[in-house]
Amino acid sequence: MVARPAPTVHPFPDVVSLGRAAAHELCRVVASALAIRPHCHIVLSGGRAPRELYRALAADFREEIPWDRMHLFWTDERYVPEDDPRSNYRLAREALLDHVPVPRHNVHPMPTDLHDSEDAAEAYAETLRAHFSGPWPRFDLVLLGLGSDGHTASLFPGSRAVAEKERWVMAVRAPVKPSRRLTLTLPAINRARNVWFLVSGTEKASALRSVLMESPQPQRCPAAGVRPINGSVTWWTDSAASARLGLPGRPPNRPLLE
Ligand code: 6PG
């Protein structure tokens, strides 16, 4: 069995500095990918910390990225119209895509306009297969959030999707609204070269500590199932989220359960 490298944790005082540092590093990942391949494939996510990264990219790093060589995908989507305020595509569009010269045909949002979300999941898998000829997609970078319940993408505790071994994309029902969603599966995420979790806020502190220090079962904490086979995991956190990790210079750990 190949040993997986330990995850790296980058703590920042606040979500804005987290977003800016991650944007800077994202440019480095893009440059490395484009030095050896014609295109760079990045998977975007919803959530507050990813939004700060998108804003920083648009504001400060717009000129650093050859946008015509980028292909952008999504980890998951709420099954709502693309202009709905709850849409993850809309979040990325408003924070990033409207402000950078990425060609429209390089942007691949998950479809949410088919009657049956199972058909939409299959359609998105076909979209991915048009870019990746192997048995699994090989993204350069997957951006993920973390829920206070341990969910990531739209993989929620106890969901059958957490155990999926074959499909790349699934239609799921989340225990929170909006319930209908599409999500990449763990094996599709775990083929990525780089996976970044972007995590901010006090309400994430227990889940973050659990994933990093307790190795919970993925069925209980789906984020713990993110373990790239031939890639790295990096955690970008603000001080509120990392408060229970006992990092140097941080307040001492408090017990996980109080
Ligand atoms: C979604 C997301 C989800 C999100 C986390 C964190 O559509 O709900 O993709 O996985 O990233 O729930 O979101 P926040 O950072 O906003 O709490």
mmCIF file of C-alpha atoms and ligand atoms in Angstrom:
data_model
loop_
_atom_site.group_PDB
_atom_site.id
_atom_site.type_symbol
_atom_site.label_atom_id
_atom_site.label_comp_id
_atom_site.label_asym_id
_atom_site.label_seq_id
_atom_site.Cartn_x
_atom_site.Cartn_y
_atom_site.Cartn_z
ATOM 1 C CA MET A 1 0.000 0.000 0.000
ATOM 2 C CA VAL A 2 1.333 3.449 -0.941
ATOM 3 C CA ALA A 3 1.752 5.753 2.079
ATOM 4 C CA ARG A 4 -0.235 8.945 1.713
ATOM 5 C CA PRO A 5 1.447 12.199 2.714
ATOM 6 C CA ALA A 6 0.039 13.859 5.840
ATOM 7 C CA PRO A 7 -2.245 16.806 5.105
ATOM 8 C CA THR A 8 -0.842 20.310 5.366
ATOM 9 C CA VAL A 9 -2.701 22.869 7.495
ATOM 10 C CA HIS A 10 -2.349 26.595 6.776
ATOM 11 C CA PRO A 11 -3.978 28.656 9.531
ATOM 12 C CA PHE A 12 -4.814 32.339 8.931
ATOM 13 C CA PRO A 13 -6.201 34.954 11.275
ATOM 14 C CA ASP A 14 -9.296 35.577 9.161
ATOM 15 C CA VAL A 15 -11.092 34.405 6.052
ATOM 16 C CA VAL A 16 -9.928 37.326 3.900
ATOM 17 C CA SER A 17 -6.226 36.589 4.464
ATOM 18 C CA LEU A 18 -6.982 32.887 3.948
ATOM 19 C CA GLY A 19 -8.600 33.657 0.587
ATOM 20 C CA ARG A 20 -5.755 35.840 -0.539
ATOM 21 C CA ALA A 21 -3.029 33.332 0.368
ATOM 22 C CA ALA A 22 -4.954 30.489 -1.269
ATOM 23 C CA ALA A 23 -5.419 32.579 -4.430
ATOM 24 C CA HIS A 24 -1.687 33.216 -4.547
ATOM 25 C CA GLU A 25 -0.951 29.505 -4.187
ATOM 26 C CA LEU A 26 -3.604 28.618 -6.755
ATOM 27 C CA CYS A 27 -1.651 30.649 -9.325
ATOM 28 C CA ARG A 28 1.381 28.492 -8.548
ATOM 29 C CA VAL A 29 -0.631 25.277 -9.008
ATOM 30 C CA VAL A 30 -1.943 26.597 -12.341
ATOM 31 C CA ALA A 31 1.560 27.512 -13.532
ATOM 32 C CA SER A 32 2.915 24.059 -12.599
ATOM 33 C CA ALA A 33 0.056 22.312 -14.391
ATOM 34 C CA LEU A 34 0.364 24.437 -17.530
ATOM 35 C CA ALA A 35 4.128 23.917 -17.674
ATOM 36 C CA ILE A 36 3.500 20.276 -18.596
ATOM 37 C CA ARG A 37 -0.084 20.097 -19.920
ATOM 38 C CA PRO A 38 -2.091 22.303 -22.305
ATOM 39 C CA HIS A 39 -4.989 22.851 -19.892
ATOM 40 C CA CYS A 40 -5.555 23.175 -16.159
ATOM 41 C CA HIS A 41 -8.697 21.592 -14.672
ATOM 42 C CA ILE A 42 -9.982 23.145 -11.469
ATOM 43 C CA VAL A 43 -13.112 22.177 -9.563
ATOM 44 C CA LEU A 44 -14.952 24.939 -7.721
ATOM 45 C CA SER A 45 -17.157 24.639 -4.678
ATOM 46 C CA GLY A 46 -19.757 26.618 -2.765
ATOM 47 C CA GLY A 47 -19.196 28.146 0.670
ATOM 48 C CA ARG A 48 -17.926 31.286 2.339
ATOM 49 C CA ALA A 49 -14.209 30.541 2.356
ATOM 50 C CA PRO A 50 -14.143 29.475 -1.326
ATOM 51 C CA ARG A 51 -15.943 32.736 -2.117
ATOM 52 C CA GLU A 52 -13.108 34.696 -0.517
ATOM 53 C CA LEU A 53 -10.627 32.833 -2.675
ATOM 54 C CA TYR A 54 -12.680 33.683 -5.797
ATOM 55 C CA ARG A 55 -12.861 37.339 -4.800
ATOM 56 C CA ALA A 56 -9.111 37.492 -4.223
ATOM 57 C CA LEU A 57 -8.428 35.807 -7.564
ATOM 58 C CA ALA A 58 -10.644 38.302 -9.377
ATOM 59 C CA ALA A 59 -9.268 41.338 -7.542
ATOM 60 C CA ASP A 60 -5.554 40.630 -7.273
ATOM 61 C CA PHE A 61 -4.547 37.722 -9.506
ATOM 62 C CA ARG A 62 -6.656 38.217 -12.630
ATOM 63 C CA GLU A 63 -3.623 38.867 -14.834
ATOM 64 C CA GLU A 64 -1.601 35.937 -13.474
ATOM 65 C CA ILE A 65 -3.798 33.235 -14.988
ATOM 66 C CA PRO A 66 -4.061 32.305 -18.698
ATOM 67 C CA TRP A 67 -7.845 31.944 -18.516
ATOM 68 C CA ASP A 68 -8.198 30.488 -22.010
ATOM 69 C CA ARG A 69 -6.231 27.425 -20.819
ATOM 70 C CA MET A 70 -8.382 26.904 -17.720
ATOM 71 C CA HIS A 71 -11.348 24.548 -17.473
ATOM 72 C CA LEU A 72 -13.630 25.072 -14.490
ATOM 73 C CA PHE A 73 -15.948 22.436 -13.036
ATOM 74 C CA TRP A 74 -18.024 22.127 -9.844
ATOM 75 C CA THR A 75 -17.822 19.701 -6.928
ATOM 76 C CA ASP A 76 -21.526 19.928 -6.228
ATOM 77 C CA GLU A 77 -24.615 21.918 -6.960
ATOM 78 C CA ARG A 78 -27.952 22.646 -5.383
ATOM 79 C CA TYR A 79 -30.694 21.645 -7.865
ATOM 80 C CA VAL A 80 -31.955 25.188 -8.355
ATOM 81 C CA PRO A 81 -31.906 27.475 -11.414
ATOM 82 C CA GLU A 82 -28.472 28.925 -12.124
ATOM 83 C CA ASP A 83 -29.588 32.456 -11.214
ATOM 84 C CA ASP A 84 -31.024 31.311 -7.847
ATOM 85 C CA PRO A 85 -29.183 32.930 -4.889
ATOM 86 C CA ARG A 86 -28.523 29.413 -3.519
ATOM 87 C CA SER A 87 -26.714 28.257 -6.682
ATOM 88 C CA ASN A 88 -23.032 27.407 -6.275
ATOM 89 C CA TYR A 89 -22.527 28.351 -9.930
ATOM 90 C CA ARG A 90 -24.036 31.776 -9.266
ATOM 91 C CA LEU A 91 -21.743 32.250 -6.253
ATOM 92 C CA ALA A 92 -18.665 31.575 -8.400
ATOM 93 C CA ARG A 93 -20.022 33.665 -11.264
ATOM 94 C CA GLU A 94 -20.594 36.710 -9.096
ATOM 95 C CA ALA A 95 -17.337 36.421 -7.145
ATOM 96 C CA LEU A 96 -15.053 35.348 -10.002
ATOM 97 C CA LEU A 97 -16.340 34.487 -13.457
ATOM 98 C CA ASP A 98 -17.963 37.847 -14.193
ATOM 99 C CA HIS A 99 -14.614 39.529 -13.516
ATOM 100 C CA VAL A 100 -12.114 37.426 -15.464
ATOM 101 C CA PRO A 101 -11.724 36.667 -19.187
ATOM 102 C CA VAL A 102 -12.472 32.938 -18.980
ATOM 103 C CA PRO A 103 -14.126 31.730 -22.207
ATOM 104 C CA ARG A 104 -17.715 30.625 -21.584
ATOM 105 C CA HIS A 105 -17.056 27.235 -23.201
ATOM 106 C CA ASN A 106 -14.327 26.568 -20.604
ATOM 107 C CA VAL A 107 -16.853 26.902 -17.766
ATOM 108 C CA HIS A 108 -18.746 23.700 -16.961
ATOM 109 C CA PRO A 109 -21.475 24.211 -14.350
ATOM 110 C CA MET A 110 -23.528 21.211 -13.276
ATOM 111 C CA PRO A 111 -26.844 21.212 -15.167
ATOM 112 C CA THR A 112 -29.917 21.872 -13.032
ATOM 113 C CA ASP A 113 -32.563 22.296 -15.715
ATOM 114 C CA LEU A 114 -33.435 18.663 -16.449
ATOM 115 C CA HIS A 115 -36.636 17.247 -14.976
ATOM 116 C CA ASP A 116 -34.794 14.310 -13.417
ATOM 117 C CA SER A 117 -31.648 15.108 -11.425
ATOM 118 C CA GLU A 118 -30.388 11.544 -12.084
ATOM 119 C CA ASP A 119 -30.255 12.475 -15.784
ATOM 120 C CA ALA A 120 -28.396 15.660 -14.876
ATOM 121 C CA ALA A 121 -25.809 13.656 -12.912
ATOM 122 C CA GLU A 122 -25.288 11.370 -15.896
ATOM 123 C CA ALA A 123 -25.061 14.375 -18.248
ATOM 124 C CA TYR A 124 -22.381 15.925 -16.046
ATOM 125 C CA ALA A 125 -20.427 12.665 -15.965
ATOM 126 C CA GLU A 126 -20.496 12.781 -19.783
ATOM 127 C CA THR A 127 -19.210 16.374 -19.691
ATOM 128 C CA LEU A 128 -16.334 15.206 -17.513
ATOM 129 C CA ARG A 129 -15.624 12.206 -19.721
ATOM 130 C CA ALA A 130 -15.180 14.551 -22.669
ATOM 131 C CA HIS A 131 -12.187 16.009 -20.781
ATOM 132 C CA PHE A 132 -10.773 12.905 -19.121
ATOM 133 C CA SER A 133 -10.315 9.730 -21.095
ATOM 134 C CA GLY A 134 -9.168 7.497 -18.207
ATOM 135 C CA PRO A 135 -11.286 5.446 -15.818
ATOM 136 C CA TRP A 136 -11.472 8.476 -13.490
ATOM 137 C CA PRO A 137 -11.077 12.246 -13.894
ATOM 138 C CA ARG A 138 -7.671 13.644 -12.929
ATOM 139 C CA PHE A 139 -8.300 17.214 -11.789
ATOM 140 C CA ASP A 140 -5.372 19.513 -11.079
ATOM 141 C CA LEU A 141 -7.129 21.033 -8.082
ATOM 142 C CA VAL A 142 -10.394 20.368 -6.245
ATOM 143 C CA LEU A 143 -11.656 23.055 -3.862
ATOM 144 C CA LEU A 144 -13.885 21.871 -1.037
ATOM 145 C CA GLY A 145 -15.719 23.326 1.935
ATOM 146 C CA LEU A 146 -16.446 21.566 5.212
ATOM 147 C CA GLY A 147 -19.823 21.496 6.950
ATOM 148 C CA SER A 148 -20.162 21.523 10.739
ATOM 149 C CA ASP A 149 -21.616 17.993 10.393
ATOM 150 C CA GLY A 150 -18.518 16.804 8.490
ATOM 151 C CA HIS A 151 -20.077 16.973 5.020
ATOM 152 C CA THR A 152 -18.075 18.054 2.036
ATOM 153 C CA ALA A 153 -19.251 18.758 -1.517
ATOM 154 C CA SER A 154 -22.832 17.402 -1.173
ATOM 155 C CA LEU A 155 -21.683 14.195 0.506
ATOM 156 C CA PHE A 156 -23.581 14.146 3.806
ATOM 157 C CA PRO A 157 -23.202 11.776 6.774
ATOM 158 C CA GLY A 158 -25.086 8.522 6.242
ATOM 159 C CA SER A 159 -25.688 9.104 2.522
ATOM 160 C CA ARG A 160 -25.345 6.143 0.141
ATOM 161 C CA ALA A 161 -23.302 8.454 -2.095
ATOM 162 C CA VAL A 162 -20.450 8.382 0.438
ATOM 163 C CA ALA A 163 -19.894 4.692 -0.325
ATOM 164 C CA GLU A 164 -20.131 5.031 -4.135
ATOM 165 C CA LYS A 165 -17.314 3.228 -5.906
ATOM 166 C CA GLU A 166 -18.131 3.545 -9.631
ATOM 167 C CA ARG A 167 -20.024 6.674 -10.571
ATOM 168 C CA TRP A 168 -18.255 10.023 -10.954
ATOM 169 C CA VAL A 169 -21.337 12.154 -10.235
ATOM 170 C CA MET A 170 -24.526 11.419 -8.303
ATOM 171 C CA ALA A 171 -27.913 12.965 -7.649
ATOM 172 C CA VAL A 172 -28.486 13.059 -3.887
ATOM 173 C CA ARG A 173 -30.940 14.284 -1.248
ATOM 174 C CA ALA A 174 -29.279 16.420 1.417
ATOM 175 C CA PRO A 175 -30.624 16.669 4.979
ATOM 176 C CA VAL A 176 -30.520 20.470 4.618
ATOM 177 C CA LYS A 177 -32.237 22.754 2.145
ATOM 178 C CA PRO A 178 -32.151 22.858 -0.774
ATOM 179 C CA SER A 179 -32.336 19.105 -0.547
ATOM 180 C CA ARG A 180 -31.992 18.078 -4.220
ATOM 181 C CA ARG A 181 -28.331 18.216 -5.232
ATOM 182 C CA LEU A 182 -25.669 16.864 -7.530
ATOM 183 C CA THR A 183 -22.249 15.910 -6.220
ATOM 184 C CA LEU A 184 -18.944 14.454 -7.311
ATOM 185 C CA THR A 185 -18.233 11.164 -5.567
ATOM 186 C CA LEU A 186 -15.270 10.440 -3.298
ATOM 187 C CA PRO A 187 -13.395 8.294 -5.866
ATOM 188 C CA ALA A 188 -13.675 11.103 -8.438
ATOM 189 C CA ILE A 189 -12.345 13.641 -5.923
ATOM 190 C CA ASN A 190 -9.641 11.264 -4.730
ATOM 191 C CA ARG A 191 -7.994 11.065 -8.166
ATOM 192 C CA ALA A 192 -7.141 14.783 -8.054
ATOM 193 C CA ARG A 193 -3.547 15.977 -7.918
ATOM 194 C CA ASN A 194 -4.380 18.567 -5.252
ATOM 195 C CA VAL A 195 -7.357 18.856 -2.922
ATOM 196 C CA TRP A 196 -7.859 21.960 -0.814
ATOM 197 C CA PHE A 197 -10.348 22.376 1.998
ATOM 198 C CA LEU A 198 -11.202 26.022 2.685
ATOM 199 C CA VAL A 199 -12.725 26.293 6.139
ATOM 200 C CA SER A 200 -13.795 29.296 8.173
ATOM 201 C CA GLY A 201 -15.917 29.927 11.261
ATOM 202 C CA THR A 202 -16.247 28.711 14.836
ATOM 203 C CA GLU A 203 -19.019 26.279 13.938
ATOM 204 C CA LYS A 204 -16.493 24.248 11.896
ATOM 205 C CA ALA A 205 -13.952 23.839 14.731
ATOM 206 C CA SER A 206 -15.206 20.473 16.022
ATOM 207 C CA ALA A 207 -15.596 18.958 12.564
ATOM 208 C CA LEU A 208 -12.133 20.174 11.548
ATOM 209 C CA ARG A 209 -10.536 18.726 14.666
ATOM 210 C CA SER A 210 -12.363 15.467 14.161
ATOM 211 C CA VAL A 211 -11.251 15.034 10.514
ATOM 212 C CA LEU A 212 -7.638 15.920 11.227
ATOM 213 C CA MET A 213 -7.090 14.287 14.603
ATOM 214 C CA GLU A 214 -9.574 11.442 14.973
ATOM 215 C CA SER A 215 -9.830 9.752 11.543
ATOM 216 C CA PRO A 216 -13.592 9.197 11.756
ATOM 217 C CA GLN A 217 -15.382 6.816 9.401
ATOM 218 C CA PRO A 218 -16.418 8.558 6.152
ATOM 219 C CA GLN A 219 -20.035 7.452 6.656
ATOM 220 C CA ARG A 220 -20.074 9.543 9.837
ATOM 221 C CA CYS A 221 -17.827 12.322 8.522
ATOM 222 C CA PRO A 222 -17.617 12.307 4.699
ATOM 223 C CA ALA A 223 -14.736 14.811 4.623
ATOM 224 C CA ALA A 224 -12.579 12.099 6.207
ATOM 225 C CA GLY A 225 -13.092 10.056 3.031
ATOM 226 C CA VAL A 226 -11.122 12.618 1.031
ATOM 227 C CA ARG A 227 -7.779 10.862 0.776
ATOM 228 C CA PRO A 228 -6.248 11.354 -2.674
ATOM 229 C CA ILE A 229 -4.638 8.225 -4.096
ATOM 230 C CA ASN A 230 -1.823 10.111 -5.783
ATOM 231 C CA GLY A 231 -2.204 13.695 -4.631
ATOM 232 C CA SER A 232 -2.083 15.981 -1.626
ATOM 233 C CA VAL A 233 -4.600 17.509 0.771
ATOM 234 C CA THR A 234 -4.172 21.053 2.078
ATOM 235 C CA TRP A 235 -6.381 22.687 4.698
ATOM 236 C CA TRP A 236 -6.752 26.470 4.614
ATOM 237 C CA THR A 237 -8.382 27.642 7.807
ATOM 238 C CA ASP A 238 -9.164 30.790 9.721
ATOM 239 C CA SER A 239 -8.385 31.028 13.428
ATOM 240 C CA ALA A 240 -11.991 30.398 14.451
ATOM 241 C CA ALA A 241 -12.104 27.095 12.564
ATOM 242 C CA SER A 242 -8.643 25.961 13.720
ATOM 243 C CA ALA A 243 -9.156 26.962 17.377
ATOM 244 C CA ARG A 244 -9.321 23.339 18.527
ATOM 245 C CA LEU A 245 -6.302 22.040 16.665
ATOM 246 C CA GLY A 246 -3.791 23.199 19.281
ATOM 247 C CA LEU A 247 -1.602 24.858 16.668
ATOM 248 C CA PRO A 248 1.462 26.782 17.914
ATOM 249 C CA GLY A 249 0.579 30.283 19.017
ATOM 250 C CA ARG A 250 -3.095 29.378 19.293
ATOM 251 C CA PRO A 251 -5.167 29.052 22.465
ATOM 252 C CA PRO A 252 -4.757 25.588 24.066
ATOM 253 C CA ASN A 253 -7.173 22.867 22.935
ATOM 254 C CA ARG A 254 -10.475 22.663 24.538
ATOM 255 C CA PRO A 255 -12.061 19.227 24.715
ATOM 256 C CA LEU A 256 -13.913 18.190 21.541
ATOM 257 C CA LEU A 257 -17.160 17.546 23.398
ATOM 258 C CA GLU A 258 -18.107 20.012 26.058
HETATM 259 C C1 6PG B 1 -22.828 23.387 -0.647
HETATM 260 C C2 6PG B 1 -21.345 23.191 -0.566
HETATM 261 C C3 6PG B 1 -20.900 22.675 0.770
HETATM 262 C C4 6PG B 1 -20.139 23.814 1.433
HETATM 263 C C5 6PG B 1 -20.007 23.615 2.921
HETATM 264 C C6 6PG B 1 -19.352 24.790 3.599
HETATM 265 O O1 6PG B 1 -23.301 23.594 -1.744
HETATM 266 O O2 6PG B 1 -23.509 23.367 0.387
HETATM 267 O O3 6PG B 1 -20.631 22.886 -1.622
HETATM 268 O O4 6PG B 1 -20.128 21.522 0.766
HETATM 269 O O5 6PG B 1 -18.874 23.964 0.844
HETATM 270 O O6 6PG B 1 -21.306 23.446 3.448
HETATM 271 O O7 6PG B 1 -20.105 25.931 3.344
HETATM 272 P P1 6PG B 1 -19.896 27.266 4.199
HETATM 273 O O8 6PG B 1 -18.441 27.591 4.120
HETATM 274 O O9 6PG B 1 -20.755 28.298 3.551
HETATM 275 O O10 6PG B 1 -20.335 26.903 5.580
#
